[in-house]
PDB file of C-alpha atoms in Angstrom:
ATOM      1  CA  UNK A   1     -19.848  11.317  53.843  1.00 62.00           C
ATOM      2  CA  UNK A   2     -19.937  14.005  56.528  1.00 88.00           C
ATOM      3  CA  UNK A   3     -19.242  12.849  60.063  1.00 97.00           C
ATOM      4  CA  UNK A   4     -21.067  14.913  62.686  1.00 97.00           C
ATOM      5  CA  UNK A   5     -18.664  16.915  64.845  1.00 98.00           C
ATOM      6  CA  UNK A   6     -18.382  15.585  68.413  1.00 98.00           C
ATOM      7  CA  UNK A   7     -17.162  17.442  71.509  1.00 98.00           C
ATOM      8  CA  UNK A   8     -16.816  15.687  74.845  1.00 98.00           C
ATOM      9  CA  UNK A   9     -16.033  17.290  78.187  1.00 98.00           C
ATOM     10  CA  UNK A  10     -14.270  15.042  80.711  1.00 98.00           C
ATOM     11  CA  UNK A  11     -14.566  16.686  84.122  1.00 98.00           C
ATOM     12  CA  UNK A  12     -12.394  13.981  85.752  1.00 97.00           C
ATOM     13  CA  UNK A  13     -12.367  14.110  89.589  1.00 98.00           C
ATOM     14  CA  UNK A  14     -13.275  17.781  89.794  1.00 97.00           C
ATOM     15  CA  UNK A  15     -16.198  19.800  91.096  1.00 94.00           C
ATOM     16  CA  UNK A  16     -18.806  20.198  93.781  1.00 97.00           C
ATOM     17  CA  UNK A  17     -22.452  21.235  93.483  1.00 96.00           C
ATOM     18  CA  UNK A  18     -21.569  24.924  93.397  1.00 97.00           C
ATOM     19  CA  UNK A  19     -19.051  24.579  90.555  1.00 97.00           C
ATOM     20  CA  UNK A  20     -21.273  22.096  88.721  1.00 98.00           C
ATOM     21  CA  UNK A  21     -24.088  24.660  88.840  1.00 98.00           C
ATOM     22  CA  UNK A  22     -21.747  27.153  87.183  1.00 98.00           C
ATOM     23  CA  UNK A  23     -20.785  24.780  84.376  1.00 98.00           C
ATOM     24  CA  UNK A  24     -24.398  23.770  83.773  1.00 98.00           C
ATOM     25  CA  UNK A  25     -25.381  27.450  83.665  1.00 97.00           C
ATOM     26  CA  UNK A  26     -22.943  28.414  80.904  1.00 97.00           C
ATOM     27  CA  UNK A  27     -23.784  25.287  78.906  1.00 97.00           C
ATOM     28  CA  UNK A  28     -27.523  25.969  79.172  1.00 97.00           C
ATOM     29  CA  UNK A  29     -27.038  29.631  78.249  1.00 96.00           C
ATOM     30  CA  UNK A  30     -25.063  28.629  75.154  1.00 94.00           C
ATOM     31  CA  UNK A  31     -28.101  26.837  73.737  1.00 87.00           C
ATOM     32  CA  UNK A  32     -25.907  23.972  72.517  1.00 83.00           C
ATOM     33  CA  UNK A  33     -25.179  23.488  68.828  1.00 90.00           C
ATOM     34  CA  UNK A  34     -27.409  21.341  66.639  1.00 92.00           C
ATOM     35  CA  UNK A  35     -24.525  20.559  64.269  1.00 95.00           C
ATOM     36  CA  UNK A  36     -22.369  19.156  67.104  1.00 97.00           C
ATOM     37  CA  UNK A  37     -22.888  16.209  69.446  1.00 97.00           C
ATOM     38  CA  UNK A  38     -21.924  17.528  72.904  1.00 97.00           C
ATOM     39  CA  UNK A  39     -21.447  15.092  75.787  1.00 98.00           C
ATOM     40  CA  UNK A  40     -20.082  15.968  79.246  1.00 98.00           C
ATOM     41  CA  UNK A  41     -18.785  13.470  81.809  1.00 98.00           C
ATOM     42  CA  UNK A  42     -19.137  14.555  85.463  1.00 98.00           C
ATOM     43  CA  UNK A  43     -17.822  12.498  88.402  1.00 98.00           C
ATOM     44  CA  UNK A  44     -20.160   9.599  89.211  1.00 98.00           C
ATOM     45  CA  UNK A  45     -21.817  11.201  92.296  1.00 97.00           C
ATOM     46  CA  UNK A  46     -23.073  14.079  90.131  1.00 98.00           C
ATOM     47  CA  UNK A  47     -24.367  12.149  87.112  1.00 98.00           C
ATOM     48  CA  UNK A  48     -28.041  12.390  88.029  1.00 98.00           C
ATOM     49  CA  UNK A  49     -27.717  15.974  89.272  1.00 98.00           C
ATOM     50  CA  UNK A  50     -26.145  17.130  85.997  1.00 98.00           C
ATOM     51  CA  UNK A  51     -28.643  15.192  83.871  1.00 98.00           C
ATOM     52  CA  UNK A  52     -31.558  16.778  85.737  1.00 97.00           C
ATOM     53  CA  UNK A  53     -30.258  20.335  85.336  1.00 97.00           C
ATOM     54  CA  UNK A  54     -28.642  20.267  81.892  1.00 97.00           C
ATOM     55  CA  UNK A  55     -30.789  21.198  78.917  1.00 95.00           C
ATOM     56  CA  UNK A  56     -30.853  19.286  75.632  1.00 92.00           C
ATOM     57  CA  UNK A  57     -29.104  18.814  73.289  1.00 94.00           C
ATOM     58  CA  UNK A  58     -26.094  18.419  75.625  1.00 96.00           C
ATOM     59  CA  UNK A  59     -25.867  14.820  76.916  1.00 97.00           C
ATOM     60  CA  UNK A  60     -24.216  13.268  79.959  1.00 98.00           C
ATOM     61  CA  UNK A  61     -21.658  10.426  80.094  1.00 98.00           C
ATOM     62  CA  UNK A  62     -20.132   8.316  82.835  1.00 98.00           C
ATOM     63  CA  UNK A  63     -16.346   8.392  83.098  1.00 98.00           C
ATOM     64  CA  UNK A  64     -15.969   4.634  83.502  1.00 98.00           C
ATOM     65  CA  UNK A  65     -17.811   1.338  83.994  1.00 98.00           C
ATOM     66  CA  UNK A  66     -17.023  -2.310  84.691  1.00 98.00           C
ATOM     67  CA  UNK A  67     -17.288  -5.409  82.487  1.00 98.00           C
ATOM     68  CA  UNK A  68     -20.234  -7.151  84.186  1.00 98.00           C
ATOM     69  CA  UNK A  69     -23.805  -6.058  85.084  1.00 97.00           C
ATOM     70  CA  UNK A  70     -23.566  -6.506  88.879  1.00 98.00           C
ATOM     71  CA  UNK A  71     -21.688  -8.255  91.655  1.00 98.00           C
ATOM     72  CA  UNK A  72     -19.100  -7.952  94.418  1.00 98.00           C
ATOM     73  CA  UNK A  73     -16.992  -5.209  92.800  1.00 98.00           C
ATOM     74  CA  UNK A  74     -16.728  -2.468  95.420  1.00 98.00           C
ATOM     75  CA  UNK A  75     -16.445   1.007  93.969  1.00 97.00           C
ATOM     76  CA  UNK A  76     -17.413   0.036  90.415  1.00 98.00           C
ATOM     77  CA  UNK A  77     -20.495   0.935  88.398  1.00 98.00           C
ATOM     78  CA  UNK A  78     -22.062  -1.094  85.596  1.00 98.00           C
ATOM     79  CA  UNK A  79     -23.474  -0.144  82.197  1.00 98.00           C
ATOM     80  CA  UNK A  80     -26.884  -1.285  83.505  1.00 98.00           C
ATOM     81  CA  UNK A  81     -26.683   1.332  86.266  1.00 98.00           C
ATOM     82  CA  UNK A  82     -25.670   4.043  83.803  1.00 98.00           C
ATOM     83  CA  UNK A  83     -28.646   3.154  81.611  1.00 98.00           C
ATOM     84  CA  UNK A  84     -30.930   3.087  84.656  1.00 98.00           C
ATOM     85  CA  UNK A  85     -30.052   6.773  85.179  1.00 98.00           C
ATOM     86  CA  UNK A  86     -31.261   7.494  81.646  1.00 98.00           C
ATOM     87  CA  UNK A  87     -27.754   7.950  80.234  1.00 98.00           C
ATOM     88  CA  UNK A  88     -26.240   6.339  77.154  1.00 98.00           C
ATOM     89  CA  UNK A  89     -22.546   7.357  77.035  1.00 98.00           C
ATOM     90  CA  UNK A  90     -19.405   6.149  78.817  1.00 99.00           C
ATOM     91  CA  UNK A  91     -15.688   6.919  78.489  1.00 98.00           C
ATOM     92  CA  UNK A  92     -13.422   3.850  78.453  1.00 98.00           C
ATOM     93  CA  UNK A  93      -9.672   3.372  78.083  1.00 97.00           C
ATOM     94  CA  UNK A  94      -8.697   6.858  79.215  1.00 96.00           C
ATOM     95  CA  UNK A  95      -4.940   7.139  79.763  1.00 94.00           C
ATOM     96  CA  UNK A  96      -5.484   7.752  83.480  1.00 94.00           C
ATOM     97  CA  UNK A  97      -7.335   4.437  83.729  1.00 97.00           C
ATOM     98  CA  UNK A  98      -4.544   2.736  81.771  1.00 96.00           C
ATOM     99  CA  UNK A  99      -1.536   4.309  83.475  1.00 94.00           C
ATOM    100  CA  UNK A 100      -2.706   5.392  86.949  1.00 95.00           C
ATOM    101  CA  UNK A 101      -5.034   2.465  87.656  1.00 97.00           C
ATOM    102  CA  UNK A 102      -3.202  -0.152  85.591  1.00 97.00           C
ATOM    103  CA  UNK A 103      -6.046  -1.217  83.310  1.00 98.00           C
ATOM    104  CA  UNK A 104      -4.815  -3.533  80.563  1.00 97.00           C
ATOM    105  CA  UNK A 105      -5.798  -3.538  76.895  1.00 97.00           C
ATOM    106  CA  UNK A 106      -7.605  -6.831  77.574  1.00 97.00           C
ATOM    107  CA  UNK A 107      -9.673  -5.451  80.466  1.00 98.00           C
ATOM    108  CA  UNK A 108     -10.575  -2.297  78.544  1.00 98.00           C
ATOM    109  CA  UNK A 109     -11.682  -4.370  75.548  1.00 98.00           C
ATOM    110  CA  UNK A 110     -13.888  -6.536  77.804  1.00 98.00           C
ATOM    111  CA  UNK A 111     -15.424  -3.434  79.360  1.00 98.00           C
ATOM    112  CA  UNK A 112     -16.023  -1.959  75.899  1.00 98.00           C
ATOM    113  CA  UNK A 113     -17.762  -5.081  74.615  1.00 98.00           C
ATOM    114  CA  UNK A 114     -20.022  -5.284  77.682  1.00 98.00           C
ATOM    115  CA  UNK A 115     -20.877  -1.565  77.522  1.00 98.00           C
ATOM    116  CA  UNK A 116     -21.887  -1.789  73.858  1.00 98.00           C
ATOM    117  CA  UNK A 117     -23.843  -5.022  74.372  1.00 98.00           C
ATOM    118  CA  UNK A 118     -25.645  -3.272  77.255  1.00 98.00           C
ATOM    119  CA  UNK A 119     -26.753  -0.480  74.908  1.00 98.00           C
ATOM    120  CA  UNK A 120     -24.210   2.245  75.687  1.00 98.00           C
ATOM    121  CA  UNK A 121     -22.247   4.430  73.299  1.00 98.00           C
ATOM    122  CA  UNK A 122     -18.496   4.324  74.043  1.00 98.00           C
ATOM    123  CA  UNK A 123     -15.874   7.060  73.811  1.00 98.00           C
ATOM    124  CA  UNK A 124     -12.861   4.768  73.428  1.00 98.00           C
ATOM    125  CA  UNK A 125      -9.537   6.421  74.300  1.00 98.00           C
ATOM    126  CA  UNK A 126      -6.116   5.549  72.940  1.00 97.00           C
ATOM    127  CA  UNK A 127      -2.765   7.326  73.022  1.00 95.00           C
ATOM    128  CA  UNK A 128       0.985   7.019  73.486  1.00 94.00           C
ATOM    129  CA  UNK A 129       3.274   8.281  76.244  1.00 90.00           C
ATOM    130  CA  UNK A 130       6.113  10.740  75.558  1.00 86.00           C
ATOM    131  CA  UNK A 131       8.841   8.100  75.694  1.00 90.00           C
ATOM    132  CA  UNK A 132       6.858   5.952  73.259  1.00 92.00           C
ATOM    133  CA  UNK A 133       6.523   8.835  70.798  1.00 89.00           C
ATOM    134  CA  UNK A 134      10.204   9.718  71.108  1.00 87.00           C
ATOM    135  CA  UNK A 135      11.132   6.073  70.490  1.00 93.00           C
ATOM    136  CA  UNK A 136       9.065   6.086  67.291  1.00 92.00           C
ATOM    137  CA  UNK A 137       6.355   3.791  68.688  1.00 92.00           C
ATOM    138  CA  UNK A 138       3.324   6.085  68.284  1.00 91.00           C
ATOM    139  CA  UNK A 139       1.759   3.924  65.609  1.00 92.00           C
ATOM    140  CA  UNK A 140       2.524   0.635  67.383  1.00 94.00           C
ATOM    141  CA  UNK A 141       0.989   1.750  70.699  1.00 94.00           C
ATOM    142  CA  UNK A 142      -2.213   3.155  69.215  1.00 94.00           C
ATOM    143  CA  UNK A 143      -2.728   0.219  66.892  1.00 93.00           C
ATOM    144  CA  UNK A 144      -2.156  -2.257  69.772  1.00 96.00           C
ATOM    145  CA  UNK A 145      -4.795  -0.490  71.869  1.00 97.00           C
ATOM    146  CA  UNK A 146      -7.228  -0.503  68.946  1.00 97.00           C
ATOM    147  CA  UNK A 147      -6.463  -4.096  67.972  1.00 97.00           C
ATOM    148  CA  UNK A 148      -7.716  -5.219  71.396  1.00 97.00           C
ATOM    149  CA  UNK A 149     -11.268  -4.221  70.467  1.00 97.00           C
ATOM    150  CA  UNK A 150     -10.943  -5.096  66.765  1.00 97.00           C
ATOM    151  CA  UNK A 151     -10.389  -8.708  67.898  1.00 96.00           C
ATOM    152  CA  UNK A 152     -13.665  -8.530  69.856  1.00 96.00           C
ATOM    153  CA  UNK A 153     -15.672  -7.685  66.716  1.00 95.00           C
ATOM    154  CA  UNK A 154     -17.373  -4.744  68.399  1.00 97.00           C
ATOM    155  CA  UNK A 155     -20.235  -2.872  66.785  1.00 97.00           C
ATOM    156  CA  UNK A 156     -18.354   0.211  65.583  1.00 98.00           C
ATOM    157  CA  UNK A 157     -21.549   2.206  65.094  1.00 98.00           C
ATOM    158  CA  UNK A 158     -21.521   2.655  68.895  1.00 98.00           C
ATOM    159  CA  UNK A 159     -17.889   3.819  69.178  1.00 98.00           C
ATOM    160  CA  UNK A 160     -16.241   7.229  69.037  1.00 98.00           C
ATOM    161  CA  UNK A 161     -12.426   6.920  69.084  1.00 98.00           C
ATOM    162  CA  UNK A 162     -10.569   9.557  71.106  1.00 98.00           C
ATOM    163  CA  UNK A 163      -6.879   9.912  70.265  1.00 96.00           C
ATOM    164  CA  UNK A 164      -5.225  11.448  73.314  1.00 93.00           C
ATOM    165  CA  UNK A 165      -1.417  11.545  73.297  1.00 91.00           C
ATOM    166  CA  UNK A 166      -0.575  11.076  76.981  1.00 88.00           C
ATOM    167  CA  UNK A 167       2.246  13.617  76.774  1.00 85.00           C
ATOM    168  CA  UNK A 168      -0.291  16.304  75.832  1.00 84.00           C
ATOM    169  CA  UNK A 169      -2.886  15.687  78.558  1.00 80.00           C
ATOM    170  CA  UNK A 170      -2.915  18.416  81.173  1.00 77.00           C
ATOM    171  CA  UNK A 171       0.630  19.466  80.257  1.00 78.00           C
ATOM    172  CA  UNK A 172      -0.112  22.508  78.136  1.00 78.00           C
ATOM    173  CA  UNK A 173       1.638  20.694  75.264  1.00 78.00           C
ATOM    174  CA  UNK A 174      -0.560  19.986  72.299  1.00 76.00           C
ATOM    175  CA  UNK A 175       0.101  17.872  69.257  1.00 84.00           C
ATOM    176  CA  UNK A 176       0.331  20.240  66.319  1.00 90.00           C
ATOM    177  CA  UNK A 177      -2.631  20.049  63.937  1.00 93.00           C
ATOM    178  CA  UNK A 178      -0.302  18.227  61.541  1.00 94.00           C
ATOM    179  CA  UNK A 179       0.848  15.697  64.179  1.00 91.00           C
ATOM    180  CA  UNK A 180      -2.733  15.028  65.244  1.00 93.00           C
ATOM    181  CA  UNK A 181      -3.971  14.690  61.661  1.00 96.00           C
ATOM    182  CA  UNK A 182      -1.170  12.238  60.870  1.00 93.00           C
ATOM    183  CA  UNK A 183      -2.206   9.891  63.684  1.00 93.00           C
ATOM    184  CA  UNK A 184      -5.919  10.270  62.913  1.00 96.00           C
ATOM    185  CA  UNK A 185      -5.225   9.353  59.276  1.00 97.00           C
ATOM    186  CA  UNK A 186      -3.237   6.304  60.445  1.00 95.00           C
ATOM    187  CA  UNK A 187      -6.141   5.227  62.634  1.00 96.00           C
ATOM    188  CA  UNK A 188      -8.580   5.535  59.747  1.00 97.00           C
ATOM    189  CA  UNK A 189      -6.273   3.517  57.505  1.00 97.00           C
ATOM    190  CA  UNK A 190      -5.926   0.887  60.248  1.00 96.00           C
ATOM    191  CA  UNK A 191      -9.730   0.571  60.477  1.00 97.00           C
ATOM    192  CA  UNK A 192      -9.967   0.271  56.714  1.00 98.00           C
ATOM    193  CA  UNK A 193      -7.414  -2.545  56.712  1.00 97.00           C
ATOM    194  CA  UNK A 194      -8.531  -4.411  59.838  1.00 97.00           C
ATOM    195  CA  UNK A 195     -12.304  -3.813  59.850  1.00 97.00           C
ATOM    196  CA  UNK A 196     -13.829  -2.305  56.682  1.00 98.00           C
ATOM    197  CA  UNK A 197     -13.804   0.756  54.455  1.00 98.00           C
ATOM    198  CA  UNK A 198     -17.322   1.565  55.627  1.00 97.00           C
ATOM    199  CA  UNK A 199     -16.312   1.633  59.305  1.00 98.00           C
ATOM    200  CA  UNK A 200     -13.171   3.626  58.508  1.00 98.00           C
ATOM    201  CA  UNK A 201     -15.280   6.230  56.741  1.00 98.00           C
ATOM    202  CA  UNK A 202     -18.041   6.481  59.350  1.00 98.00           C
ATOM    203  CA  UNK A 203     -16.294   6.222  62.741  1.00 98.00           C
ATOM    204  CA  UNK A 204     -15.600   9.571  64.369  1.00 98.00           C
ATOM    205  CA  UNK A 205     -12.039  10.066  65.573  1.00 98.00           C
ATOM    206  CA  UNK A 206     -11.701  12.946  68.009  1.00 98.00           C
ATOM    207  CA  UNK A 207      -8.584  14.564  69.498  1.00 96.00           C
ATOM    208  CA  UNK A 208      -7.810  15.155  73.169  1.00 94.00           C
ATOM    209  CA  UNK A 209      -4.809  16.690  74.865  1.00 87.00           C
ATOM    210  CA  UNK A 210      -4.664  20.308  76.055  1.00 86.00           C
ATOM    211  CA  UNK A 211      -7.401  21.423  73.634  1.00 91.00           C
ATOM    212  CA  UNK A 212      -8.199  25.101  74.220  1.00 92.00           C
ATOM    213  CA  UNK A 213     -10.340  27.873  72.775  1.00 94.00           C
ATOM    214  CA  UNK A 214      -7.153  29.135  71.104  1.00 94.00           C
ATOM    215  CA  UNK A 215      -6.062  25.973  69.274  1.00 93.00           C
ATOM    216  CA  UNK A 216      -9.381  24.219  68.583  1.00 96.00           C
ATOM    217  CA  UNK A 217     -10.183  25.972  65.290  1.00 96.00           C
ATOM    218  CA  UNK A 218      -6.929  24.935  63.604  1.00 96.00           C
ATOM    219  CA  UNK A 219      -7.216  21.362  64.886  1.00 95.00           C
ATOM    220  CA  UNK A 220     -10.842  21.207  63.755  1.00 95.00           C
ATOM    221  CA  UNK A 221      -9.931  22.100  60.180  1.00 95.00           C
ATOM    222  CA  UNK A 222      -8.075  18.827  59.639  1.00 96.00           C
ATOM    223  CA  UNK A 223     -10.027  16.307  57.547  1.00 96.00           C
ATOM    224  CA  UNK A 224      -9.707  13.340  59.919  1.00 97.00           C
ATOM    225  CA  UNK A 225     -10.248  15.239  63.189  1.00 97.00           C
ATOM    226  CA  UNK A 226     -13.963  14.914  63.939  1.00 98.00           C
ATOM    227  CA  UNK A 227     -14.038  16.777  67.246  1.00 98.00           C
ATOM    228  CA  UNK A 228     -12.446  16.836  70.681  1.00 98.00           C
ATOM    229  CA  UNK A 229     -12.356  15.231  74.106  1.00 97.00           C
ATOM    230  CA  UNK A 230     -11.611  18.137  76.415  1.00 96.00           C
ATOM    231  CA  UNK A 231     -10.317  17.951  79.998  1.00 94.00           C
ATOM    232  CA  UNK A 232      -9.650  21.047  82.083  1.00 92.00           C
ATOM    233  CA  UNK A 233     -11.029  23.477  79.510  1.00 94.00           C
ATOM    234  CA  UNK A 234     -14.456  21.791  79.725  1.00 97.00           C
ATOM    235  CA  UNK A 235     -14.837  23.226  83.243  1.00 97.00           C
ATOM    236  CA  UNK A 236     -14.628  26.806  81.961  1.00 97.00           C
ATOM    237  CA  UNK A 237     -16.923  29.005  79.842  1.00 97.00           C
ATOM    238  CA  UNK A 238     -14.366  28.809  76.999  1.00 95.00           C
ATOM    239  CA  UNK A 239     -15.657  25.260  76.458  1.00 97.00           C
ATOM    240  CA  UNK A 240     -18.494  26.836  74.484  1.00 97.00           C
ATOM    241  CA  UNK A 241     -15.919  28.217  72.020  1.00 96.00           C
ATOM    242  CA  UNK A 242     -14.520  24.708  71.564  1.00 97.00           C
ATOM    243  CA  UNK A 243     -18.026  23.341  70.920  1.00 97.00           C
ATOM    244  CA  UNK A 244     -18.368  25.974  68.184  1.00 96.00           C
ATOM    245  CA  UNK A 245     -14.852  25.443  66.764  1.00 95.00           C
ATOM    246  CA  UNK A 246     -16.149  24.842  63.244  1.00 91.00           C
ATOM    247  CA  UNK A 247     -18.645  27.712  63.207  1.00 83.00           C
TER     248      UNK A 247
END
């Protein structure tokens, strides 16, 4: 089967209304790409603003959410709130949530289950640190992070997996197309073994980690790389080139 190409833009904690207007302008001028699902994730204060100004088919995602619908959780947002804004995507498990904010595999799996049960689509991030790769633990780390949601029996039709080697995020270092393809193929084999052949075939596995307009075409040629989750480059007009990497 053919998996539809997917390109996400994670704006992280960047931007103000002036810079957001600039990003929205170049995305709207590009006209999108009907053969690619494009989803951008602004900081939470700008979610509604971006949704109101961005033209279809580009969609908007939240960068995070919590594991319950409401309550005394200062600073958090819930899937119900994201849906109330008319949005359907959220990023969970990003390495910065894991390693800067200390989120565990267990917490991320609980958040993922609640997001999916609330009707959201999840971009689920996994990836190893440099010392883990150098110690030969790439496979172990990524499979452990995936196993946490496999054990929850999630509905995989609502998941896009983003493989983001931590050592390649914002560093200018990028996994070679061969390195990325190797891990993506491992992930697909893991899903086949632990979930089903059908899920392994259908789930999109995208790559993140210093993706640029210069390296996206070669990465996008690999059979198990179904798109990208882009950080800094999603704030610049070159993001349109990444969206069109397979054209």
